[in-house]
Coordinates of N, CA and C in Angstrom, one line a residue:
F1 N 39.9 -12.0 -18.7 CA 39.1 -12.1 -17.4 C 39.9 -11.7 -16.2
V2 N 39.3 -10.9 -15.4 CA 40.0 -10.4 -14.2 C 40.4 -11.6 -13.3
E3 N 39.6 -12.7 -13.3 CA 39.9 -13.8 -12.4 C 41.0 -14.7 -12.9
G4 N 41.3 -14.7 -14.2 CA 42.3 -15.6 -14.7 C 43.7 -15.2 -14.2
D5 N 44.4 -16.2 -13.6 CA 45.7 -16.0 -13.0 C 46.7 -17.1 -13.4
P6 N 47.3 -17.1 -14.6 CA 47.2 -16.0 -15.6 C 46.0 -16.3 -16.5
L7 N 45.6 -17.6 -16.6 CA 44.6 -18.0 -17.6 C 43.5 -18.8 -16.8
L8 N 42.4 -18.9 -17.3 CA 41.3 -19.8 -16.8 C 41.6 -21.2 -17.4
N9 N 41.7 -22.2 -16.6 CA 41.9 -23.5 -17.1 C 40.6 -24.2 -17.6
S10 N 39.5 -23.6 -17.1 CA 38.2 -24.2 -17.4 C 37.6 -23.8 -18.7
I11 N 38.1 -22.8 -19.4 CA 37.6 -22.4 -20.7 C 38.8 -22.2 -21.6
S12 N 38.6 -22.5 -22.9 CA 39.6 -22.2 -23.9 C 38.9 -21.6 -25.1
L13 N 39.6 -20.7 -25.7 CA 39.1 -19.9 -26.8 C 38.9 -20.8 -28.1
L14 N 37.7 -20.9 -28.6 CA 37.5 -21.6 -29.9 C 37.6 -20.7 -31.1
S15 N 36.9 -19.5 -31.0 CA 36.8 -18.6 -32.1 C 36.4 -17.2 -31.6
S16 N 36.7 -16.2 -32.4 CA 36.2 -14.9 -32.1 C 36.0 -14.1 -33.5
T17 N 34.9 -13.5 -33.7 CA 34.6 -12.9 -35.0 C 33.6 -11.8 -34.8
W18 N 33.6 -10.8 -35.8 CA 32.5 -9.8 -35.8 C 31.3 -10.5 -36.5
N19 N 30.2 -10.4 -35.7 CA 28.9 -10.9 -36.3 C 28.2 -9.8 -37.0
S20 N 28.5 -8.6 -36.7 CA 27.9 -7.4 -37.4 C 28.8 -6.2 -37.0
A21 N 28.5 -5.0 -37.5 CA 29.3 -3.9 -37.3 C 29.4 -3.5 -35.8
S22 N 28.5 -4.0 -35.0 CA 28.5 -3.6 -33.6 C 28.4 -4.8 -32.6
E23 N 28.5 -6.0 -33.2 CA 28.4 -7.2 -32.3 C 29.6 -8.1 -32.6
F24 N 30.4 -8.4 -31.6 CA 31.6 -9.3 -31.6 C 31.3 -10.5 -30.8
V25 N 31.5 -11.7 -31.4 CA 31.1 -13.0 -30.8 C 32.4 -13.7 -30.4
V26 N 32.5 -14.2 -29.2 CA 33.6 -15.0 -28.7 C 33.0 -16.3 -28.3
E27 N 33.6 -17.4 -28.8 CA 33.1 -18.8 -28.5 C 34.2 -19.5 -27.7
Y28 N 33.8 -20.1 -26.6 CA 34.7 -20.8 -25.7 C 34.3 -22.3 -25.6
L29 N 35.3 -23.1 -25.3 CA 35.0 -24.5 -24.9 C 35.3 -24.7 -23.4
E30 N 34.3 -25.3 -22.8 CA 34.4 -25.6 -21.3 C 35.3 -26.8 -21.1
N31 N 36.3 -26.7 -20.2 CA 37.1 -27.9 -19.9 C 36.9 -28.3 -18.4
D32 N 37.4 -29.5 -18.1 CA 37.4 -29.9 -16.7 C 38.6 -29.4 -16.0
G33 N 38.5 -28.1 -15.7 CA 39.7 -27.4 -15.1 C 39.8 -27.4 -13.6
Q34 N 38.8 -28.1 -12.9 CA 38.8 -28.2 -11.5 C 38.8 -26.8 -10.9
E35 N 37.9 -25.9 -11.3 CA 37.9 -24.5 -10.8 C 36.4 -24.1 -10.5
L36 N 36.3 -23.2 -9.6 CA 35.0 -22.6 -9.3 C 35.2 -21.1 -9.2
F37 N 34.5 -20.4 -10.1 CA 34.4 -19.0 -10.2 C 32.9 -18.6 -10.1
P38 N 32.4 -18.1 -8.9 CA 31.0 -17.8 -8.8 C 30.6 -16.6 -9.7
A39 N 31.6 -15.7 -10.1 CA 31.2 -14.6 -10.9 C 32.5 -14.1 -11.7
L40 N 32.5 -14.4 -13.0 CA 33.6 -14.0 -13.8 C 33.4 -12.5 -14.3
T41 N 34.5 -11.8 -14.4 CA 34.5 -10.4 -14.9 C 35.4 -10.3 -16.1
P42 N 34.8 -10.3 -17.3 CA 35.6 -10.0 -18.5 C 36.0 -8.6 -18.7
I43 N 37.2 -8.3 -19.2 CA 37.6 -7.0 -19.6 C 37.5 -6.9 -21.1
I44 N 36.8 -6.0 -21.6 CA 36.5 -5.8 -23.1 C 37.2 -4.6 -23.6
S45 N 38.0 -4.7 -24.6 CA 38.6 -3.5 -25.2 C 38.4 -3.5 -26.7
A46 N 38.1 -2.3 -27.3 CA 37.8 -2.2 -28.7 C 38.0 -0.7 -29.2
N47 N 38.0 -0.6 -30.5 CA 38.1 0.8 -31.1 C 36.9 0.9 -32.0
D48 N 36.2 2.1 -32.0 CA 35.2 2.3 -33.0 C 35.8 2.7 -34.3
I49 N 35.0 2.9 -35.4 CA 35.5 3.2 -36.7 C 36.2 4.5 -36.8
H50 N 36.1 5.3 -35.8 CA 36.9 6.6 -35.8 C 38.2 6.5 -35.0
G51 N 38.4 5.3 -34.4 CA 39.7 5.1 -33.7 C 39.5 5.4 -32.2
N52 N 38.3 5.7 -31.7 CA 38.1 6.0 -30.3 C 38.2 4.7 -29.5
A53 N 39.0 4.6 -28.5 CA 39.2 3.4 -27.7 C 38.3 3.3 -26.5
A54 N 37.9 2.1 -26.2 CA 37.0 1.9 -25.0 C 37.5 0.6 -24.3
V55 N 37.6 0.7 -23.0 CA 37.9 -0.5 -22.2 C 36.8 -0.6 -21.1
V56 N 36.1 -1.7 -21.1 CA 35.0 -1.9 -20.2 C 35.2 -3.2 -19.4
A57 N 35.0 -3.2 -18.1 CA 35.0 -4.4 -17.3 C 33.5 -4.7 -16.8
E58 N 33.0 -5.8 -17.3 CA 31.6 -6.1 -16.9 C 31.7 -7.2 -15.8
S59 N 31.2 -6.8 -14.6 CA 31.2 -7.8 -13.5 C 30.1 -8.7 -13.5
N60 N 30.3 -9.9 -12.9 CA 29.2 -10.9 -12.7 C 28.5 -11.3 -14.0
V61 N 29.3 -11.5 -15.1 CA 28.7 -11.8 -16.4 C 28.2 -13.3 -16.3
F62 N 29.0 -14.2 -15.9 CA 28.6 -15.6 -15.8 C 29.5 -16.3 -14.8
M63 N 29.2 -17.5 -14.4 CA 30.0 -18.3 -13.5 C 30.5 -19.6 -14.2
I64 N 31.6 -20.1 -13.6 CA 32.2 -21.3 -14.1 C 32.3 -22.3 -12.9
D65 N 31.8 -23.5 -13.0 CA 32.0 -24.5 -11.9 C 32.4 -25.8 -12.6
T66 N 33.7 -26.1 -12.6 CA 34.2 -27.4 -13.2 C 34.9 -28.2 -12.0
E67 N 34.6 -27.8 -10.8 CA 35.2 -28.5 -9.7 C 34.4 -29.7 -9.3
N68 N 35.1 -30.9 -9.3 CA 34.5 -32.1 -8.9 C 34.2 -32.2 -7.4
P69 N 33.1 -32.7 -7.0 CA 32.8 -32.8 -5.6 C 33.8 -33.8 -4.9
T70 N 34.0 -33.7 -3.6 CA 34.8 -34.6 -2.8 C 34.0 -35.0 -1.6
V71 N 34.5 -36.0 -0.9 CA 33.8 -36.4 0.3 C 34.7 -35.9 1.5
I72 N 34.0 -35.1 2.4 CA 34.7 -34.5 3.5 C 34.6 -35.3 4.8
Q73 N 33.5 -36.2 4.9 CA 33.3 -37.0 6.1 C 32.5 -38.2 5.7
I74 N 32.9 -39.4 6.4 CA 32.1 -40.6 6.4 C 31.7 -40.9 7.8
I75 N 30.5 -40.8 8.2 CA 30.1 -40.8 9.6 C 29.2 -42.1 9.8
P76 N 29.7 -43.1 10.5 CA 28.8 -44.2 10.9 C 28.0 -43.8 12.1
S77 N 26.9 -44.5 12.3 CA 26.0 -44.1 13.4 C 26.6 -44.3 14.8
T78 N 27.7 -45.1 14.9 CA 28.4 -45.3 16.1 C 29.8 -45.8 15.7
A79 N 30.8 -45.5 16.5 CA 32.2 -45.8 16.1 C 32.5 -47.3 16.1
L80 N 32.0 -48.0 17.1 CA 32.2 -49.4 17.2 C 31.0 -50.1 17.6
Y81 N 30.5 -51.1 16.8 CA 29.3 -51.8 17.0 C 29.5 -52.9 18.0
E82 N 29.6 -52.6 19.3 CA 29.9 -53.7 20.3 C 28.6 -54.3 20.6
G83 N 28.4 -55.6 20.2 CA 27.2 -56.3 20.5 C 26.0 -55.7 19.8
L84 N 26.2 -55.2 18.6 CA 25.1 -54.6 17.8 C 24.0 -55.6 17.5
T85 N 22.8 -55.2 17.7 CA 21.7 -56.1 17.4 C 20.6 -55.3 16.7
S86 N 20.9 -54.2 16.1 CA 19.8 -53.4 15.4 C 20.4 -52.8 14.1
D87 N 19.6 -52.1 13.4 CA 20.0 -51.4 12.2 C 21.0 -50.3 12.5
F88 N 21.8 -50.0 11.5 CA 22.7 -48.9 11.6 C 22.9 -48.2 10.3
Y89 N 23.5 -47.1 10.3 CA 23.7 -46.3 9.0 C 25.1 -45.7 8.9
I90 N 25.4 -45.4 7.7 CA 26.6 -44.7 7.4 C 26.3 -43.4 6.6
D91 N 26.6 -42.3 7.0 CA 26.4 -41.0 6.3 C 27.6 -40.6 5.6
V92 N 27.5 -40.2 4.3 CA 28.6 -39.7 3.5 C 28.3 -38.2 3.2
V93 N 29.2 -37.4 3.6 CA 29.0 -35.9 3.5 C 30.0 -35.4 2.4
Y94 N 29.4 -34.8 1.4 CA 30.1 -34.2 0.3 C 30.5 -32.8 0.5
S95 N 31.4 -32.3 -0.3 CA 32.0 -30.9 -0.1 C 31.0 -29.9 -0.7
E96 N 30.0 -30.2 -1.4 CA 29.1 -29.2 -2.0 C 27.7 -29.9 -2.3
A97 N 26.8 -29.0 -2.6 CA 25.4 -29.5 -2.9 C 25.5 -30.5 -4.1
M98 N 24.7 -31.6 -3.9 CA 24.7 -32.7 -4.9 C 23.4 -32.8 -5.6
S99 N 23.4 -33.4 -6.8 CA 22.2 -33.6 -7.6 C 21.4 -34.7 -6.9
P100 N 20.1 -34.5 -6.6 CA 19.3 -35.5 -5.9 C 18.9 -36.7 -6.8
I101 N 19.1 -36.6 -8.1 CA 18.7 -37.6 -9.0 C 19.9 -38.6 -9.3
A102 N 21.1 -38.3 -8.9 CA 22.3 -39.1 -9.1 C 22.5 -39.9 -7.8
T103 N 22.7 -41.2 -7.9 CA 22.7 -42.1 -6.8 C 24.2 -42.6 -6.5
P104 N 24.7 -42.2 -5.4 CA 26.1 -42.8 -5.0 C 25.9 -44.3 -4.6
T105 N 27.1 -45.0 -4.7 CA 27.1 -46.4 -4.2 C 28.3 -46.5 -3.2
L106 N 28.1 -47.4 -2.3 CA 29.1 -47.7 -1.3 C 29.3 -49.2 -1.2
V107 N 30.5 -49.6 -1.3 CA 30.9 -51.1 -1.3 C 32.0 -51.3 -0.2
F108 N 31.7 -52.2 0.6 CA 32.7 -52.6 1.7 C 33.9 -53.3 1.0
T109 N 35.1 -52.9 1.4 CA 36.3 -53.6 0.8 C 36.5 -55.0 1.3
D110 N 35.8 -55.3 2.4 CA 35.9 -56.7 2.9 C 34.6 -57.4 2.4
P111 N 34.7 -58.3 1.4 CA 33.5 -58.9 0.9 C 32.7 -59.8 1.9
F112 N 33.4 -60.3 2.9 CA 32.7 -61.1 3.9 C 31.7 -60.4 4.7
V113 N 31.8 -59.1 4.8 CA 30.8 -58.3 5.6 C 29.4 -58.4 5.0
L114 N 29.3 -58.7 3.7 CA 28.0 -58.9 3.1 C 27.2 -60.0 3.7
D115 N 27.9 -61.0 4.4 CA 27.2 -62.1 5.0 C 26.3 -61.5 6.2
Y116 N 26.7 -60.4 6.7 CA 26.1 -59.9 7.9 C 25.3 -58.6 7.7
F117 N 25.6 -57.8 6.7 CA 24.9 -56.6 6.5 C 24.1 -56.6 5.2
T118 N 22.9 -56.1 5.3 CA 22.0 -56.0 4.1 C 21.5 -54.6 4.0
L119 N 21.8 -54.0 2.8 CA 21.4 -52.6 2.6 C 19.9 -52.5 2.5
T120 N 19.2 -51.8 3.4 CA 17.8 -51.7 3.4 C 17.3 -50.4 2.8
S121 N 18.1 -49.3 2.8 CA 17.7 -48.0 2.2 C 18.9 -47.2 1.9
A122 N 18.8 -46.3 0.9 CA 19.8 -45.3 0.6 C 19.1 -44.1 0.1
T123 N 19.4 -43.0 0.7 CA 18.6 -41.8 0.4 C 19.4 -40.5 0.8
W124 N 19.1 -39.4 0.1 CA 19.7 -38.1 0.5 C 19.0 -37.6 1.8
V125 N 19.8 -37.3 2.8 CA 19.3 -36.7 4.0 C 19.1 -35.2 3.9
D126 N 20.1 -34.5 3.2 CA 20.0 -33.1 2.8 C 20.8 -33.0 1.6
A127 N 21.1 -31.7 1.2 CA 21.8 -31.5 -0.1 C 23.2 -32.0 -0.2
V128 N 23.8 -32.3 0.9 CA 25.2 -32.7 0.9 C 25.4 -34.1 1.6
T129 N 24.4 -34.7 2.2 CA 24.6 -35.9 2.9 C 23.7 -37.0 2.4
Y130 N 24.4 -38.2 2.1 CA 23.7 -39.4 1.6 C 23.8 -40.5 2.7
R131 N 22.7 -41.1 3.0 CA 22.7 -42.1 4.1 C 22.4 -43.5 3.5
F132 N 23.3 -44.4 3.9 CA 23.2 -45.8 3.6 C 22.7 -46.5 4.9
T133 N 21.6 -47.2 4.9 CA 21.1 -47.9 6.1 C 21.1 -49.4 5.9
Y134 N 21.6 -50.1 7.0 CA 21.8 -51.5 6.9 C 21.1 -52.3 8.0
T135 N 20.7 -53.5 7.7 CA 20.1 -54.4 8.7 C 21.2 -55.5 9.0
L136 N 21.3 -55.8 10.3 CA 22.3 -56.8 10.7 C 21.7 -58.1 10.8
T137 N 22.3 -59.1 10.3 CA 21.9 -60.5 10.4 C 22.9 -61.2 11.3
L138 N 22.4 -61.8 12.5 CA 23.3 -62.4 13.4 C 23.5 -63.9 13.1
F139 N 24.7 -64.4 13.1 CA 25.0 -65.8 12.9 C 25.5 -66.3 14.2
D140 N 25.8 -67.6 14.3 CA 26.4 -68.2 15.5 C 27.8 -67.6 15.8
A141 N 28.5 -67.3 14.7 CA 29.8 -66.7 14.8 C 29.7 -65.2 14.8
G142 N 30.6 -64.6 15.6 CA 30.6 -63.1 15.6 C 31.4 -62.6 14.4
F143 N 31.5 -61.3 14.3 CA 32.3 -60.7 13.2 C 33.1 -59.5 13.8
T144 N 34.4 -59.5 13.6 CA 35.2 -58.5 14.1 C 36.1 -58.0 12.9
S145 N 36.1 -56.7 12.8 CA 36.9 -56.0 11.8 C 37.1 -54.5 12.3
L146 N 38.3 -54.2 12.8 CA 38.6 -52.9 13.4 C 39.0 -51.9 12.4
N147 N 39.2 -52.2 11.2 CA 39.6 -51.2 10.2 C 38.9 -51.4 8.9
L148 N 37.6 -51.5 8.9 CA 36.9 -51.8 7.7 C 36.8 -50.6 6.8
G149 N 37.2 -50.8 5.5 CA 37.2 -49.7 4.5 C 36.0 -49.8 3.5
V150 N 35.8 -48.7 2.8 CA 34.7 -48.7 1.8 C 35.2 -48.1 0.5
N151 N 34.5 -48.4 -0.6 CA 34.7 -47.8 -1.9 C 33.5 -47.0 -2.2
L152 N 33.6 -45.7 -2.6 CA 32.5 -44.9 -2.9 C 32.6 -44.5 -4.4
A153 N 31.4 -44.5 -5.1 CA 31.4 -44.2 -6.5 C 30.0 -43.5 -6.8
G154 N 29.9 -42.9 -8.0 CA 28.7 -42.3 -8.4 C 28.4 -41.0 -7.7
G155 N 27.4 -40.3 -8.2 CA 27.0 -39.0 -7.6 C 27.5 -37.8 -8.5
L156 N 26.7 -36.8 -8.6 CA 27.0 -35.6 -9.4 C 26.7 -34.4 -8.5
D157 N 27.5 -33.3 -8.7 CA 27.1 -32.1 -8.0 C 26.0 -31.4 -8.7
A158 N 25.6 -30.3 -8.1 CA 24.4 -29.7 -8.6 C 24.5 -29.2 -10.1
V159 N 25.7 -29.0 -10.6 CA 25.8 -28.6 -12.0 C 26.3 -29.7 -12.9
G160 N 26.4 -30.9 -12.3 CA 26.8 -32.1 -13.2 C 28.2 -32.6 -13.1
N161 N 29.0 -32.0 -12.3 CA 30.4 -32.5 -12.1 C 30.4 -33.8 -11.4
P162 N 31.1 -34.9 -11.9 CA 31.0 -36.2 -11.2 C 31.9 -36.3 -10.0
F163 N 31.5 -37.1 -9.1 CA 32.4 -37.5 -8.0 C 33.3 -38.6 -8.5
A164 N 34.6 -38.5 -8.2 CA 35.6 -39.5 -8.7 C 35.6 -40.7 -7.7
T165 N 35.5 -41.9 -8.3 CA 35.5 -43.1 -7.4 C 36.7 -43.1 -6.5
S166 N 36.5 -43.4 -5.2 CA 37.6 -43.3 -4.3 C 37.5 -44.4 -3.2
D167 N 38.6 -44.8 -2.7 CA 38.7 -45.8 -1.6 C 39.0 -45.1 -0.3
F168 N 38.3 -45.5 0.8 CA 38.5 -44.9 2.1 C 38.8 -46.0 3.1
V169 N 39.9 -45.9 3.8 CA 40.3 -46.9 4.8 C 39.9 -46.5 6.2
D170 N 39.9 -47.5 7.0 CA 39.6 -47.3 8.5 C 38.3 -46.5 8.7
V171 N 37.3 -46.8 7.9 CA 36.1 -46.0 8.0 C 35.3 -46.4 9.3
I172 N 35.3 -47.6 9.7 CA 34.5 -48.1 10.8 C 35.1 -49.3 11.4
G173 N 35.0 -49.4 12.7 CA 35.4 -50.6 13.5 C 34.2 -51.3 13.9
I174 N 34.2 -52.7 13.7 CA 33.0 -53.5 14.0 C 33.4 -54.6 14.9
D175 N 32.6 -54.9 15.9 CA 32.7 -56.1 16.8 C 31.3 -56.6 17.1
I176 N 30.9 -57.5 16.4 CA 29.5 -58.1 16.6 C 29.6 -59.4 17.3
I177 N 28.9 -59.5 18.4 CA 28.9 -60.7 19.2 C 27.7 -61.6 18.7
G178 N 28.1 -62.9 18.3 CA 27.1 -63.8 17.8 C 26.3 -64.4 18.9
S179 N 25.4 -65.4 18.5 CA 24.6 -66.0 19.5 C 25.3 -67.0 20.4
V180 N 26.5 -67.5 19.9 CA 27.3 -68.4 20.7 C 28.3 -67.6 21.6
N181 N 28.5 -68.1 22.8 CA 29.4 -67.4 23.8 C 30.8 -67.4 23.2
E182 N 31.4 -66.2 23.1 CA 32.7 -66.0 22.5 C 33.7 -65.7 23.6
S183 N 33.4 -65.8 24.9 CA 34.2 -65.2 25.9 C 35.7 -65.7 25.8
S184 N 35.8 -67.0 25.5 CA 37.2 -67.6 25.5 C 38.0 -67.2 24.3
L185 N 37.3 -66.5 23.3 CA 38.0 -66.1 22.1 C 38.2 -64.6 22.0
N186 N 37.6 -63.9 22.9 CA 37.6 -62.4 22.7 C 38.9 -61.8 22.7
A187 N 39.9 -62.4 23.3 CA 41.3 -61.8 23.4 C 42.1 -62.0 22.2
I188 N 41.6 -62.8 21.3 CA 42.4 -63.1 20.1 C 42.5 -61.8 19.2
H189 N 43.7 -61.5 18.7 CA 43.8 -60.4 17.8 C 45.0 -60.7 16.8
V190 N 44.9 -60.0 15.6 CA 45.8 -60.3 14.5 C 46.6 -59.0 14.2
F191 N 47.9 -59.1 14.0 CA 48.7 -57.9 13.6 C 49.9 -58.4 12.9
P192 N 50.6 -57.6 12.1 CA 50.1 -56.4 11.5 C 49.0 -56.6 10.5
N193 N 48.2 -55.7 10.3 CA 47.0 -55.9 9.3 C 46.8 -54.6 8.6
P194 N 47.1 -54.4 7.4 CA 47.6 -55.4 6.4 C 49.0 -55.8 6.7
S195 N 49.4 -56.9 6.0 CA 50.8 -57.4 6.1 C 51.2 -58.0 4.8
S196 N 52.5 -57.9 4.5 CA 53.1 -58.5 3.3 C 53.9 -59.7 3.5
D197 N 54.2 -60.0 4.8 CA 55.1 -61.2 5.0 C 54.7 -62.0 6.2
L198 N 54.6 -61.4 7.4 CA 54.3 -62.2 8.6 C 53.0 -61.7 9.3
V199 N 52.1 -62.6 9.6 CA 50.9 -62.3 10.4 C 51.0 -63.0 11.7
I200 N 50.8 -62.3 12.8 CA 50.9 -62.8 14.2 C 49.5 -62.8 14.8
V201 N 49.2 -64.0 15.5 CA 48.0 -64.1 16.2 C 48.3 -64.2 17.7
E202 N 47.8 -63.3 18.5 CA 48.0 -63.4 19.9 C 46.7 -63.4 20.7
G203 N 46.7 -63.7 21.9 CA 45.5 -63.8 22.8 C 44.9 -65.2 22.8
I204 N 45.7 -66.2 22.4 CA 45.2 -67.6 22.4 C 45.6 -68.1 23.8
H205 N 44.5 -68.6 24.5 CA 44.8 -69.1 25.9 C 44.4 -70.6 26.1
S206 N 43.9 -71.2 25.0 CA 43.5 -72.6 25.1 C 43.6 -73.2 23.8
M207 N 43.6 -74.5 23.7 CA 43.7 -75.2 22.4 C 42.6 -74.9 21.5
L208 N 42.9 -74.6 20.3 CA 41.8 -74.3 19.3 C 42.3 -74.6 17.9
N209 N 41.3 -74.7 17.0 CA 41.6 -75.0 15.6 C 41.5 -73.6 14.8
L210 N 42.5 -73.5 13.9 CA 42.6 -72.3 13.1 C 42.4 -72.7 11.6
T211 N 41.5 -72.1 10.9 CA 41.3 -72.3 9.5 C 41.4 -71.0 8.8
V212 N 42.2 -70.9 7.7 CA 42.3 -69.6 6.9 C 41.7 -69.9 5.6
R213 N 40.8 -69.0 5.1 CA 40.2 -69.2 3.8 C 40.5 -67.9 3.0
D214 N 40.5 -68.1 1.6 CA 40.7 -67.0 0.8 C 39.3 -66.4 0.4
E215 N 39.2 -65.4 -0.5 CA 38.0 -64.7 -0.8 C 36.9 -65.6 -1.4
V216 N 37.3 -66.7 -2.0 CA 36.3 -67.6 -2.6 C 36.0 -68.8 -1.7
G217 N 36.6 -68.8 -0.5 CA 36.3 -69.9 0.4 C 37.2 -71.1 0.5
R218 N 38.3 -71.0 -0.3 CA 39.2 -72.1 -0.3 C 40.1 -72.1 0.9
I219 N 40.3 -73.3 1.5 CA 41.2 -73.4 2.7 C 42.6 -73.2 2.3
I220 N 43.3 -72.2 2.9 CA 44.7 -71.9 2.6 C 45.6 -72.5 3.6
H221 N 45.1 -72.5 4.9 CA 45.9 -73.0 6.0 C 44.9 -73.6 7.0
A222 N 45.4 -74.6 7.7 CA 44.6 -75.2 8.8 C 45.6 -75.8 9.8
G223 N 45.3 -75.6 11.1 CA 46.2 -76.1 12.2 C 45.5 -76.0 13.5
R224 N 46.3 -76.4 14.6 CA 45.9 -76.3 16.0 C 47.0 -75.6 16.8
S225 N 46.6 -74.9 17.8 CA 47.5 -74.2 18.6 C 46.9 -73.8 19.9
A226 N 47.7 -73.7 21.0 CA 47.3 -73.3 22.3 C 48.0 -72.0 22.7
S227 N 48.8 -71.4 21.8 CA 49.5 -70.2 22.1 C 49.7 -69.4 20.8
R228 N 50.6 -68.4 20.9 CA 50.8 -67.4 19.8 C 51.1 -68.2 18.5
I229 N 50.6 -67.6 17.4 CA 50.8 -68.2 16.1 C 51.4 -67.2 15.2
E230 N 52.4 -67.6 14.4 CA 53.1 -66.8 13.4 C 52.9 -67.5 12.1
L231 N 52.3 -66.7 11.1 CA 52.0 -67.3 9.8 C 52.9 -66.5 8.8
N232 N 53.6 -67.2 8.0 CA 54.4 -66.6 6.9 C 53.5 -66.6 5.7
V233 N 53.1 -65.4 5.3 CA 52.1 -65.2 4.2 C 52.8 -64.6 3.0
S234 N 54.1 -64.5 3.0 CA 54.8 -63.8 1.9 C 54.5 -64.4 0.5
N235 N 54.2 -65.7 0.4 CA 54.0 -66.3 -0.8 C 52.5 -66.4 -1.2
W236 N 51.6 -65.9 -0.3 CA 50.2 -65.9 -0.6 C 49.8 -64.8 -1.5
A237 N 48.8 -65.0 -2.3 CA 48.3 -63.9 -3.2 C 47.7 -62.8 -2.4
S238 N 47.8 -61.6 -3.0 CA 47.3 -60.4 -2.3 C 45.8 -60.5 -2.3
G239 N 45.2 -60.0 -1.2 CA 43.7 -60.1 -1.1 C 43.3 -60.1 0.4
I240 N 42.0 -60.4 0.6 CA 41.5 -60.5 2.0 C 41.3 -61.9 2.4
Y241 N 41.7 -62.3 3.6 CA 41.6 -63.7 4.0 C 40.8 -63.7 5.3
L242 N 40.0 -64.8 5.5 CA 39.2 -65.0 6.6 C 39.8 -66.1 7.5
M243 N 40.0 -65.7 8.8 CA 40.6 -66.6 9.8 C 39.5 -67.0 10.8
E244 N 39.3 -68.3 10.9 CA 38.3 -68.9 11.8 C 38.9 -69.6 13.0
F245 N 38.6 -69.2 14.2 CA 39.1 -69.8 15.4 C 38.0 -70.5 16.1
N246 N 38.2 -71.8 16.4 CA 37.2 -72.7 17.0 C 37.8 -73.4 18.2
D247 N 37.2 -73.2 19.4 CA 37.8 -73.9 20.5 C 36.8 -74.9 21.0
G248 N 35.8 -75.3 20.2 CA 34.8 -76.3 20.6 C 33.6 -75.7 21.4
K249 N 33.7 -74.5 21.8 CA 32.7 -73.8 22.5 C 32.1 -72.6 21.7
G250 N 32.9 -72.1 20.9 CA 32.5 -70.9 20.1 C 33.4 -70.8 18.9
L251 N 33.0 -69.8 18.0 CA 33.7 -69.6 16.8 C 33.9 -68.1 16.6
K252 N 35.1 -67.7 16.3 CA 35.4 -66.3 16.1 C 36.1 -66.1 14.7
Q253 N 35.7 -65.1 14.0 CA 36.2 -64.8 12.7 C 36.9 -63.5 12.6
L254 N 38.1 -63.4 12.1 CA 38.9 -62.2 11.9 C 39.3 -62.2 10.4
R255 N 39.4 -61.0 9.9 CA 40.0 -60.8 8.5 C 41.3 -60.1 8.6
F256 N 42.2 -60.5 7.6 CA 43.4 -59.7 7.4 C 43.6 -59.6 6.0
I257 N 44.4 -58.5 5.6 CA 44.7 -58.2 4.2 C 46.1 -58.5 3.9
K258 N 46.4 -59.3 2.9 CA 47.7 -59.6 2.4 C 48.0 -58.6 1.3
K259 N 49.0 -57.8 1.5 CA 49.4 -56.7 0.6 C 50.2 -57.4 -0.6

């Protein structure tokens, strides 16, 4: 093949034999070679029974597409949901045309977000864009996560090559204000996030209660403070933790990831 440099990774020779005096059959096995050749050009050489040689290059005989699709963009309907009170969507844009009968899935890496977001529809917008639409449920407590990630899975391109399950970080920043006044808690922030040893809480300007829960709701830490907090999390299990700040007037929740 003209396009092989030096060989095509997507096909391997299985057999080749004369089917008749004038027909030669070559059988190939298709491999997942991660290649795209819109038009392959085989070079055919042979001798007739009198020894006359012929070399023929036949262009555009067939195409090979074993290239898996990728995601080139994940686009939320807005970068930061400040005081969000309505539905929103996340568009996933793939690198090539996808099969309309294969359904992608999107899972937020922070499981607590499911308390606030309900998936209401998921559909193809065009050949390369899949849209996930969510409805927001407001609680008394707000929700803040400035680096929310997602896991994407499922989906096939137009010729059946699968999308490889992938994690994407910092997809969307979210700051939802609940029905309770959060003004005294707005300045609170947590860093570094993720962290493997020390988590620092700043922006505390009045006495408040802090409760830290793990992914199943167990209380890992509880205390009171009116100033900066430093938590040693080096011995905590890896995972996502929920921090709840309560000053008696409002409640604020933040997540952090223990690496």
